[in-house]
Amino acid sequence: MKRRSIITLSSSIIRCQKLDSMFVSVRQISSGGKRSKKKIYHRDYQLDKVMDLQKKPSLILQLKCIIQSQNHQRLLLRDLEKEKYPSIFGVGGGCGKELPFVTLTGKAEKIAREQGEARNLMEPILVKNLRKLLMLSIDCRVPLEKVELIGNELGLPHDFKKSLIFKYPEYFSTKVINGRAYLNLENWDSLLAVTAREERFARERMLQSAGGQNKVRITKDGNYLGPFAFKMCYAAGFRPNKSYLEELEKWQKMEFPSPYLNARRFEVADPKTRKRVVAVLHELLSLTMEKRMISAKLDAFHSEYRLPSKLVLCLTKHHGIFYITNKGARSTVFLKEAYDGTNLVDKCSILMFNDKFVALSGRNETSSGNVMKYT
């Protein structure tokens, strides 16, 4: 790889503009029929902290990828512009005409070899999630450039067109329409048209039945065990009053069409359609490895999934389900139920591998995994 293609750690994070007016005020209905009050968008400091905790692990994982991409598995020291970790990276050369270089230590190389196994375990999950991503779209197709845009979030390998798309012609194909390349779904699978929210409900209902609990009611935190309900995880500073909970209970019980049904069939102004949009956003985030996505990337899929024109307003309105943080280089949308404090609850094999590798630096884990494209 030519030197100009080497990504130095000082420029590792691509800077994007943050969405303007992200933390808009949200209205909370007051009790007693009084005038509604404006409430500030409540921060979730644990999820804000996730973005801070990922910085150093992300640099470590990126440097690992850079070194592994070199012909001799090493990087010239002059190209390293940040602090290194001696338990992971070693310095060699510097004698005679040989320039100093950075390479992985023996222990780091041993763990790095486990990445192939993690990738193999991940492949069927990636294929399934990619199929679901296409099934959610209006025409069961998505511009190839947009799939590449969220490749890191999905956990796709850099050569996914060859290693996944061409490998599974029974599921995927690429077609050029009006000069634009699209990834197309070849076969619809009704068994995949089940959302993560529906799967959670099935598990919780089974646990409730096993415990002999038959009465279902909405709790003070807004949660309700029903087939059309969402898990609510409000910030610690938010205190919903009785009137708010009454309105929320109506919303939680309201039926809505499946996100896997074609959005063209529904009127945009219908409350059930608006609730369906929340389910689409929930499912999109559920398909990502870290259950989060950069706001601008999510908004890029407006036409494919009929997302609301005022996406940020929709996300902040449903702040028990989603959280937007402006920490880090870019604003990011979290699926709140996927996190316990700063920790991602369920991690795939690639994220567990990342945790194990970064642990060599003395950190117990990479917070939420720090997605890196694998080779």
Short mmCIF file of N, CA and C in Angstrom, two decimals, residues 1 7 9 12 56-70 72-75 80 83-85 88-89 102-105 107-116 118 350 353-360 366 369-375:
data_model
loop_
_atom_site.label_atom_id
_atom_site.label_comp_id
_atom_site.label_asym_id
_atom_site.label_seq_id
_atom_site.Cartn_x
_atom_site.Cartn_y
_atom_site.Cartn_z
N MET A 1 0.85 -1.19 0.00
CA MET A 1 0.00 0.00 0.00
C MET A 1 0.88 1.24 0.00
N ILE A 7 -3.71 5.58 6.52
CA ILE A 7 -4.52 6.49 7.34
C ILE A 7 -3.83 6.67 8.68
N LEU A 9 -3.33 7.95 12.54
CA LEU A 9 -4.30 7.96 13.64
C LEU A 9 -4.82 9.35 13.93
N SER A 12 -8.01 9.71 11.96
CA SER A 12 -8.73 8.44 11.86
C SER A 12 -10.23 8.59 11.81
N LYS A 56 -10.20 5.68 22.34
CA LYS A 56 -8.91 4.99 22.31
C LYS A 56 -9.01 3.57 21.74
N PRO A 57 -10.02 2.78 22.13
CA PRO A 57 -10.14 1.46 21.51
C PRO A 57 -10.30 1.53 20.00
N SER A 58 -11.02 2.53 19.52
CA SER A 58 -11.20 2.68 18.08
C SER A 58 -9.87 2.95 17.39
N LEU A 59 -9.01 3.76 18.02
CA LEU A 59 -7.69 4.04 17.45
C LEU A 59 -6.83 2.78 17.43
N ILE A 60 -6.91 2.00 18.50
CA ILE A 60 -6.14 0.75 18.57
C ILE A 60 -6.56 -0.20 17.47
N LEU A 61 -7.86 -0.37 17.30
CA LEU A 61 -8.36 -1.29 16.28
C LEU A 61 -8.03 -0.80 14.88
N GLN A 62 -8.04 0.50 14.68
CA GLN A 62 -7.72 1.03 13.37
C GLN A 62 -6.25 0.83 13.04
N LEU A 63 -5.38 1.05 14.03
CA LEU A 63 -3.96 0.84 13.80
C LEU A 63 -3.68 -0.63 13.51
N LYS A 64 -4.38 -1.52 14.19
CA LYS A 64 -4.23 -2.95 13.92
C LYS A 64 -4.57 -3.25 12.46
N CYS A 65 -5.68 -2.70 11.99
CA CYS A 65 -6.09 -2.93 10.61
C CYS A 65 -5.08 -2.37 9.61
N ILE A 66 -4.52 -1.20 9.94
CA ILE A 66 -3.53 -0.59 9.05
C ILE A 66 -2.30 -1.47 8.94
N ILE A 67 -1.82 -1.95 10.10
CA ILE A 67 -0.63 -2.80 10.10
C ILE A 67 -0.88 -4.09 9.34
N GLN A 68 -2.05 -4.70 9.55
CA GLN A 68 -2.36 -5.96 8.87
C GLN A 68 -2.53 -5.79 7.37
N SER A 69 -2.82 -4.58 6.94
CA SER A 69 -3.03 -4.34 5.51
C SER A 69 -1.71 -4.14 4.77
N GLN A 70 -0.61 -3.95 5.50
CA GLN A 70 0.69 -3.74 4.87
C GLN A 70 1.26 -5.07 4.37
N HIS A 72 4.23 -6.32 4.59
CA HIS A 72 5.09 -7.00 5.55
C HIS A 72 4.53 -6.92 6.97
N GLN A 73 3.24 -6.64 7.08
CA GLN A 73 2.58 -6.58 8.38
C GLN A 73 3.27 -5.59 9.33
N ARG A 74 3.71 -4.47 8.81
CA ARG A 74 4.33 -3.47 9.64
C ARG A 74 4.12 -2.09 9.04
N LEU A 75 4.26 -1.07 9.89
CA LEU A 75 4.01 0.32 9.51
C LEU A 75 5.22 1.15 9.89
N LEU A 80 3.34 6.83 12.15
CA LEU A 80 2.58 6.71 13.39
C LEU A 80 2.67 8.04 14.14
N GLU A 83 0.03 8.06 20.27
CA GLU A 83 0.55 7.19 21.32
C GLU A 83 0.34 5.73 20.95
N LYS A 84 1.33 4.89 21.20
CA LYS A 84 1.18 3.46 20.93
C LYS A 84 1.07 2.71 22.25
N TYR A 85 0.62 1.46 22.16
CA TYR A 85 0.43 0.62 23.32
C TYR A 85 1.42 -0.53 23.26
N ILE A 88 0.55 -4.16 22.67
CA ILE A 88 -0.09 -4.50 21.40
C ILE A 88 0.83 -4.22 20.22
N PHE A 89 1.54 -3.08 20.29
CA PHE A 89 2.38 -2.67 19.16
C PHE A 89 3.84 -2.60 19.59
N VAL A 102 6.55 -0.09 13.03
CA VAL A 102 5.67 -0.57 14.10
C VAL A 102 4.99 -1.86 13.63
N THR A 103 4.93 -2.85 14.49
CA THR A 103 4.29 -4.11 14.16
C THR A 103 3.50 -4.60 15.36
N LEU A 104 2.73 -5.66 15.21
CA LEU A 104 1.99 -6.24 16.34
C LEU A 104 2.92 -7.10 17.18
N THR A 105 2.70 -7.11 18.48
CA THR A 105 3.47 -7.99 19.36
C THR A 105 3.01 -9.42 19.15
N LYS A 107 1.77 -11.55 21.28
CA LYS A 107 0.48 -11.81 21.92
C LYS A 107 -0.66 -11.21 21.08
N ALA A 108 -0.43 -10.01 20.54
CA ALA A 108 -1.46 -9.37 19.73
C ALA A 108 -1.69 -10.14 18.43
N GLU A 109 -0.61 -10.63 17.83
CA GLU A 109 -0.74 -11.42 16.60
C GLU A 109 -1.54 -12.69 16.84
N LYS A 110 -1.33 -13.31 17.99
CA LYS A 110 -2.05 -14.55 18.32
C LYS A 110 -3.55 -14.30 18.40
N ILE A 111 -3.92 -13.21 19.06
CA ILE A 111 -5.34 -12.89 19.17
C ILE A 111 -5.90 -12.45 17.83
N ALA A 112 -5.09 -11.70 17.05
CA ALA A 112 -5.55 -11.22 15.75
C ALA A 112 -5.91 -12.37 14.81
N ARG A 113 -5.25 -13.51 14.99
CA ARG A 113 -5.56 -14.67 14.13
C ARG A 113 -6.95 -15.23 14.39
N GLU A 114 -7.53 -14.88 15.53
CA GLU A 114 -8.88 -15.35 15.86
C GLU A 114 -9.96 -14.58 15.11
N GLN A 115 -9.55 -13.52 14.43
CA GLN A 115 -10.53 -12.69 13.73
C GLN A 115 -11.21 -13.47 12.61
N GLY A 116 -10.48 -14.37 11.97
CA GLY A 116 -11.06 -15.17 10.89
C GLY A 116 -12.22 -16.03 11.38
N ALA A 118 -14.07 -15.38 14.02
CA ALA A 118 -15.16 -14.46 14.35
C ALA A 118 -15.92 -14.06 13.09
N ILE A 350 -17.83 -10.52 16.18
CA ILE A 350 -16.83 -9.51 15.81
C ILE A 350 -16.60 -8.53 16.96
N PHE A 353 -14.59 -10.20 19.63
CA PHE A 353 -13.18 -10.25 19.22
C PHE A 353 -12.51 -8.90 19.48
N ASN A 354 -13.19 -7.82 19.11
CA ASN A 354 -12.64 -6.48 19.33
C ASN A 354 -12.37 -6.23 20.81
N ASP A 355 -13.30 -6.66 21.66
CA ASP A 355 -13.12 -6.51 23.10
C ASP A 355 -11.86 -7.24 23.57
N LYS A 356 -11.69 -8.46 23.07
CA LYS A 356 -10.55 -9.28 23.49
C LYS A 356 -9.23 -8.65 23.05
N PHE A 357 -9.22 -8.10 21.84
CA PHE A 357 -7.99 -7.50 21.34
C PHE A 357 -7.64 -6.23 22.11
N VAL A 358 -8.62 -5.37 22.31
CA VAL A 358 -8.38 -4.10 23.00
C VAL A 358 -8.04 -4.32 24.47
N ALA A 359 -8.49 -5.45 25.04
CA ALA A 359 -8.19 -5.75 26.44
C ALA A 359 -6.69 -5.85 26.69
N LEU A 360 -5.91 -6.10 25.63
CA LEU A 360 -4.46 -6.14 25.77
C LEU A 360 -3.89 -4.80 26.21
N THR A 366 -14.29 -2.71 25.08
CA THR A 366 -14.32 -1.53 24.21
C THR A 366 -15.62 -0.78 24.35
N GLY A 369 -18.08 -1.94 21.71
CA GLY A 369 -17.56 -2.80 20.66
C GLY A 369 -16.69 -2.12 19.63
N ASN A 370 -16.96 -0.89 19.28
CA ASN A 370 -16.15 -0.19 18.29
C ASN A 370 -16.04 -0.96 16.98
N VAL A 371 -17.05 -0.83 16.18
CA VAL A 371 -17.09 -1.56 14.93
C VAL A 371 -15.95 -1.16 14.01
N MET A 372 -15.26 -2.15 13.50
CA MET A 372 -14.23 -1.92 12.49
C MET A 372 -14.45 -2.88 11.36
N LYS A 373 -14.24 -2.42 10.14
CA LYS A 373 -14.35 -3.33 9.01
C LYS A 373 -13.23 -4.36 9.10
N TYR A 374 -13.60 -5.60 8.89
CA TYR A 374 -12.60 -6.65 8.95
C TYR A 374 -12.24 -7.11 7.56
N THR A 375 -11.05 -7.67 7.45
CA THR A 375 -10.57 -8.08 6.15
C THR A 375 -10.62 -9.59 5.99
#
